[in-house]
Amino acid sequence: MFKLGRNDRCWCGSGKKYKACHEQSDEEKLAPFVEKGYPMPSRELILNKEQIDGIRESSKITVAILDALEDKIKEGMSTGEIDDIVSDMTIRAGGICAPLNYEGFPCSCCTSINNVVCHGIPDYNEVLKNGDIINVDITTIYNGLYSDSSRMYLVGDVSEEAKQLSEVTKECMYEGIKAIKPYMPVGEIGNVINDIADKYNYGVVRALCGHGVGIDFHIDPIVNHYRTEQKTMILVPGMVLTVEPMINKGTYAVTIDEEDGWTVRTADGSLSAQWEHTVLVTEDGCEILTV
Ligand code: MF3
Ligand code: CO
Ligand code: CO
């Protein structure tokens, strides 16, 4: 069912069958890259209109929760309470929190404070303090379709260096997204992001990447946020992926908590920020779905 067959309606929304619409031009545009040895997306990564519209519906839930948190996140609140809000709003909207029980993850979203890079586990004993910066990462499943987005929230009076890190990380995400064009290697996104981070001497996390998303939580392509010379997968209209740079004030090195097996921290203890959107590759660029 989740596979764009030759007889399915084309991703472009023309209403025509894929084989009578974009199949041939997709393949022709890919041919030069095939010759050079670039990895190609498998057919099931190219979504049809129904799937894409389903991800839009899923995104509405994710975005409504991220929006609601803008007013709610305050000094004195625990990350466990944030998790409850995410869980309640998702369930009321008819969705499922993808993180819960995902590979054993114990909560409904990720909450990552200050030097925590990502995958922080919400906890009622972890209380937000004035000056903290926190990323809340939400992934919703709605009618089987996934949307994945995260934002930074600033608690009270935040230092200039923390504010700048969050702002530059947001810029990295948006500039990375703006660079997305069909029939380009996905690695171009990381080149753009790494150039911006370099200007500030920030470290671009390498151990964790963006990913294809939509019909499942984490699928191809791998979306690296750092510069690479590798031949990366070619993007085609109808593919859906995340851009989610994790940027450190210090070096890019990270550690994973040995006890909980999840919490990723900067190795040097410096601050880290992350922003994430789910993005559709279109015929002339891309479209952010988590808006
Ligand atoms: N939402 C994260 C991402 O952007 C993944 C979290 S996995 C979890 O890919 F298990 F920690 F929730
Ligand atoms: Co993601
Ligand atoms: Co996410």
Coordinates of C-alpha atoms and ligand atoms in Angstrom, one line a residue:
M1 CA 0.0 0.0 0.0
F2 CA 2.8 2.4 0.9
K3 CA 4.6 2.2 -2.4
L4 CA 4.3 4.4 -5.5
G5 CA 3.6 1.8 -8.1
R6 CA 3.6 2.6 -11.8
N7 CA -0.2 2.6 -11.8
D8 CA -0.5 4.8 -8.7
R9 CA -1.4 8.5 -9.2
C10 CA 1.7 10.6 -9.7
W11 CA 3.2 12.4 -6.7
C12 CA 2.7 15.7 -8.6
G13 CA -1.0 15.7 -8.1
S14 CA -1.9 15.7 -11.8
G15 CA -4.3 12.8 -11.1
K16 CA -2.5 10.8 -13.8
K17 CA -0.8 7.4 -13.3
Y18 CA 2.9 7.7 -12.4
K19 CA 3.9 5.8 -15.5
A20 CA 2.0 8.2 -17.7
C21 CA 3.3 11.3 -15.9
H22 CA 6.7 11.8 -14.1
E23 CA 8.1 8.3 -14.0
Q24 CA 10.1 8.7 -17.2
S25 CA 11.4 12.2 -16.5
D26 CA 12.4 11.2 -13.0
E27 CA 14.4 8.3 -14.4
E28 CA 16.0 10.5 -17.1
K29 CA 17.1 13.1 -14.7
L30 CA 18.6 10.5 -12.4
A31 CA 20.5 8.8 -15.2
P32 CA 23.7 11.0 -15.0
F33 CA 23.9 10.4 -11.3
V34 CA 23.4 6.7 -11.7
E35 CA 26.4 6.7 -14.0
K36 CA 28.6 8.5 -11.5
G37 CA 27.6 6.0 -8.8
Y38 CA 25.3 8.0 -6.5
P39 CA 22.8 6.0 -4.5
M40 CA 19.3 6.2 -5.8
P41 CA 16.1 6.3 -3.7
S42 CA 14.0 3.1 -3.9
R43 CA 10.6 3.6 -5.3
E44 CA 8.8 3.4 -1.9
L45 CA 10.6 6.5 -0.8
I46 CA 8.7 8.5 -3.5
L47 CA 5.3 9.1 -1.9
N48 CA 2.0 9.6 -3.6
K49 CA -0.5 12.4 -3.1
E50 CA -2.6 10.6 -0.5
Q51 CA 0.4 9.8 1.6
I52 CA 1.7 13.4 1.4
D53 CA -1.7 14.8 2.3
G54 CA -1.7 12.3 5.2
I55 CA 1.6 13.7 6.5
R56 CA 0.1 17.2 6.3
E57 CA -2.7 16.1 8.6
S58 CA -0.2 14.5 11.0
S59 CA 1.8 17.7 10.9
K60 CA -1.1 19.8 12.0
I61 CA -1.1 17.9 15.3
T62 CA 2.6 18.2 15.8
V63 CA 2.6 21.9 15.0
A64 CA -0.4 22.6 17.3
I65 CA 1.4 21.1 20.2
L66 CA 4.7 22.9 19.5
D67 CA 2.7 26.1 19.3
A68 CA 0.9 25.5 22.5
L69 CA 4.2 24.9 24.3
E70 CA 5.3 28.4 23.4
D71 CA 3.1 29.9 26.1
K72 CA 3.3 27.0 28.5
I73 CA 7.0 26.4 29.0
K74 CA 8.1 28.4 32.0
E75 CA 10.6 28.4 34.9
G76 CA 9.5 25.9 37.5
M77 CA 7.8 23.5 35.1
S78 CA 9.2 19.9 34.9
T79 CA 10.0 18.1 31.6
G80 CA 7.6 15.4 32.9
E81 CA 4.8 17.9 32.7
I82 CA 5.8 18.8 29.1
D83 CA 5.6 15.1 28.3
D84 CA 2.1 15.0 29.7
I85 CA 1.0 17.9 27.6
V86 CA 2.4 16.3 24.4
S87 CA 0.8 13.0 25.3
D88 CA -2.7 14.5 26.1
M89 CA -2.9 16.8 23.1
T90 CA -1.8 14.0 20.8
I91 CA -4.3 11.5 22.0
R92 CA -7.1 14.0 22.0
A93 CA -6.3 14.8 18.4
G94 CA -6.5 11.1 17.5
G95 CA -2.8 10.6 17.1
I96 CA -0.1 8.5 18.6
C97 CA 3.2 9.7 20.0
A98 CA 5.9 7.9 18.0
P99 CA 8.7 8.1 20.6
L100 CA 6.7 6.1 23.2
N101 CA 8.2 2.6 23.3
Y102 CA 10.2 3.3 20.2
E103 CA 13.2 1.0 20.6
G104 CA 12.4 1.2 24.3
F105 CA 12.2 5.0 24.7
P106 CA 10.1 5.5 27.8
C107 CA 8.3 8.8 27.0
S108 CA 6.1 10.6 24.5
C109 CA 8.6 13.2 23.4
C110 CA 12.2 14.2 23.8
T111 CA 13.2 17.2 26.0
S112 CA 16.8 18.2 25.8
I113 CA 18.1 21.0 28.1
N114 CA 21.3 23.1 27.7
N115 CA 24.2 20.6 27.1
V116 CA 21.8 17.8 26.2
V117 CA 22.0 17.5 22.4
C118 CA 18.9 15.3 21.9
H119 CA 16.9 12.3 23.1
G120 CA 16.6 13.8 26.7
I121 CA 14.0 11.8 28.7
P122 CA 11.3 13.8 30.3
D123 CA 11.3 13.6 34.1
Y124 CA 9.1 15.1 36.8
N125 CA 12.3 15.7 38.9
E126 CA 13.8 17.7 36.1
V127 CA 12.6 21.3 36.6
L128 CA 13.3 24.2 34.2
K129 CA 15.4 27.0 35.6
N130 CA 15.7 30.7 34.6
G131 CA 18.2 30.9 31.7
D132 CA 17.7 27.3 30.4
I133 CA 17.3 26.5 26.7
I134 CA 15.3 23.4 25.9
N135 CA 14.5 21.5 22.7
V136 CA 11.2 19.7 22.6
D137 CA 11.0 17.1 19.8
I138 CA 7.6 15.8 18.8
T139 CA 6.8 13.0 16.3
T140 CA 3.2 12.2 15.7
I141 CA 1.6 9.2 13.9
Y142 CA -1.8 10.0 12.4
N143 CA -3.5 7.4 10.2
G144 CA -0.2 5.6 10.0
L145 CA 1.7 8.7 8.8
Y146 CA 4.6 10.4 10.7
S147 CA 5.5 14.1 11.1
D148 CA 8.6 15.0 13.1
S149 CA 9.5 18.5 14.2
S150 CA 11.3 20.3 17.1
R151 CA 11.9 23.8 18.4
M152 CA 14.0 25.5 21.0
Y153 CA 12.3 27.3 23.9
L154 CA 14.1 29.9 26.0
V155 CA 13.3 30.0 29.7
G156 CA 13.2 33.4 31.3
D157 CA 16.4 35.5 30.9
V158 CA 18.7 33.6 28.6
S159 CA 22.4 34.5 28.0
E160 CA 23.3 36.2 24.7
E161 CA 25.5 33.2 23.8
A162 CA 22.6 30.8 24.3
K163 CA 20.3 33.0 22.3
Q164 CA 22.8 33.3 19.5
L165 CA 23.3 29.5 19.4
S166 CA 19.6 28.9 19.1
E167 CA 19.1 31.6 16.5
V168 CA 22.1 30.4 14.4
T169 CA 20.9 26.8 14.6
K170 CA 17.5 27.9 13.4
E171 CA 19.2 29.7 10.5
C172 CA 21.1 26.5 9.8
M173 CA 17.9 24.5 9.5
Y174 CA 16.2 27.1 7.3
E175 CA 19.2 27.6 5.0
G176 CA 19.6 23.8 4.7
I177 CA 16.0 23.5 3.8
K178 CA 16.2 26.4 1.2
A179 CA 19.1 24.5 -0.5
I180 CA 16.8 21.5 -1.2
K181 CA 16.2 21.0 -4.9
P182 CA 15.1 17.8 -6.7
Y183 CA 17.8 15.8 -8.4
M184 CA 20.6 17.0 -6.1
P185 CA 22.6 14.8 -3.6
V186 CA 21.1 15.1 -0.2
G187 CA 24.6 15.8 1.2
E188 CA 24.4 19.4 -0.2
I189 CA 22.2 20.2 2.8
G190 CA 25.0 19.5 5.2
N191 CA 27.5 21.6 3.1
V192 CA 25.3 24.6 3.5
I193 CA 24.7 24.0 7.2
N194 CA 28.4 23.4 8.0
D195 CA 29.4 26.6 6.2
I196 CA 27.1 28.7 8.5
A197 CA 28.2 26.9 11.7
D198 CA 31.9 27.4 10.8
K199 CA 31.4 31.2 10.7
Y200 CA 30.6 31.0 14.5
N201 CA 33.1 28.3 15.3
Y202 CA 30.2 26.0 16.3
G203 CA 30.5 22.2 16.2
V204 CA 28.0 20.4 13.9
V205 CA 27.0 17.1 15.4
R206 CA 27.9 14.2 13.2
A207 CA 26.7 11.2 15.2
L208 CA 23.0 11.9 14.6
C209 CA 21.4 12.9 11.4
G210 CA 18.1 13.8 9.7
H211 CA 16.2 11.1 7.9
G212 CA 13.5 10.1 5.5
V213 CA 10.1 10.1 7.3
G214 CA 6.4 9.8 6.6
I215 CA 5.6 6.1 6.0
D216 CA 7.8 5.2 9.0
F217 CA 9.8 7.0 11.7
H218 CA 13.4 6.7 10.4
I219 CA 14.0 5.7 6.8
D220 CA 16.4 6.6 3.9
P221 CA 17.9 9.0 3.1
I222 CA 20.3 9.8 5.8
V223 CA 20.5 13.6 6.0
N224 CA 23.9 14.6 7.4
H225 CA 24.2 18.1 8.6
Y226 CA 28.0 18.3 8.3
R227 CA 30.1 18.7 5.2
T228 CA 30.9 15.5 3.4
E229 CA 32.7 14.5 0.2
Q230 CA 30.7 11.2 0.1
K231 CA 28.3 10.4 -2.7
T232 CA 25.0 10.8 -1.0
M233 CA 21.5 9.8 -2.2
I234 CA 19.8 11.8 -4.9
L235 CA 16.6 13.6 -4.0
V236 CA 13.5 13.1 -6.1
P237 CA 10.1 15.0 -5.9
G238 CA 7.8 13.1 -3.6
M239 CA 10.5 12.3 -1.0
V240 CA 9.9 13.4 2.5
L241 CA 12.7 14.0 5.0
T242 CA 13.7 15.9 8.1
V243 CA 16.3 18.6 8.4
E244 CA 17.3 18.8 12.1
P245 CA 20.8 20.2 12.7
M246 CA 22.2 19.8 16.2
I247 CA 24.8 22.5 16.7
N248 CA 27.2 22.8 19.7
K249 CA 28.8 25.9 21.1
G250 CA 32.0 23.7 21.4
T251 CA 33.1 20.7 19.5
Y252 CA 30.9 18.3 17.6
A253 CA 31.8 15.4 19.9
V254 CA 28.9 13.8 21.9
T255 CA 28.4 11.1 24.5
I256 CA 25.5 8.8 25.2
D257 CA 24.4 8.3 28.7
E258 CA 25.5 4.9 29.8
E259 CA 22.7 4.4 32.4
D260 CA 19.6 5.4 30.4
G261 CA 21.1 4.5 27.0
W262 CA 19.4 7.6 25.4
T263 CA 20.5 11.0 26.6
V264 CA 23.0 12.5 24.2
R265 CA 25.2 15.2 25.6
T266 CA 28.0 17.4 24.3
A267 CA 31.4 15.8 25.2
D268 CA 32.8 19.1 26.4
G269 CA 29.8 20.2 28.4
S270 CA 29.0 23.1 26.1
L271 CA 25.5 24.2 25.1
S272 CA 23.7 22.6 22.2
A273 CA 20.7 23.6 20.1
Q274 CA 18.4 21.9 17.6
W275 CA 15.6 22.8 15.3
E276 CA 13.7 20.3 13.1
H277 CA 11.1 20.4 10.2
T278 CA 9.7 17.7 8.0
V279 CA 10.1 18.7 4.4
L280 CA 8.7 17.5 1.1
V281 CA 10.9 17.6 -2.0
T282 CA 8.9 19.2 -4.8
E283 CA 9.4 19.7 -8.6
D284 CA 11.0 23.1 -8.1
G285 CA 12.4 23.0 -4.6
C286 CA 10.7 21.9 -1.4
E287 CA 7.9 22.6 0.9
I288 CA 7.9 22.5 4.7
L289 CA 5.1 20.2 5.9
T290 CA 5.4 20.9 9.7
V291 CA 3.9 24.4 9.5
Ligands
MF3_1 N1 12.3 12.7 17.0 C1 13.7 12.2 17.0 C2 14.1 12.5 15.6 O1 14.0 13.7 15.2 C3 13.8 10.8 17.3 C4 13.5 10.5 18.7 S1 13.7 8.8 18.9 C5 13.2 8.7 20.5 O2 14.5 11.7 14.8 F1 13.0 7.4 20.7 F2 14.1 9.2 21.3 F3 12.1 9.3 20.7
CO2 CO 13.8 13.5 13.1
CO3 CO 12.4 14.7 15.9

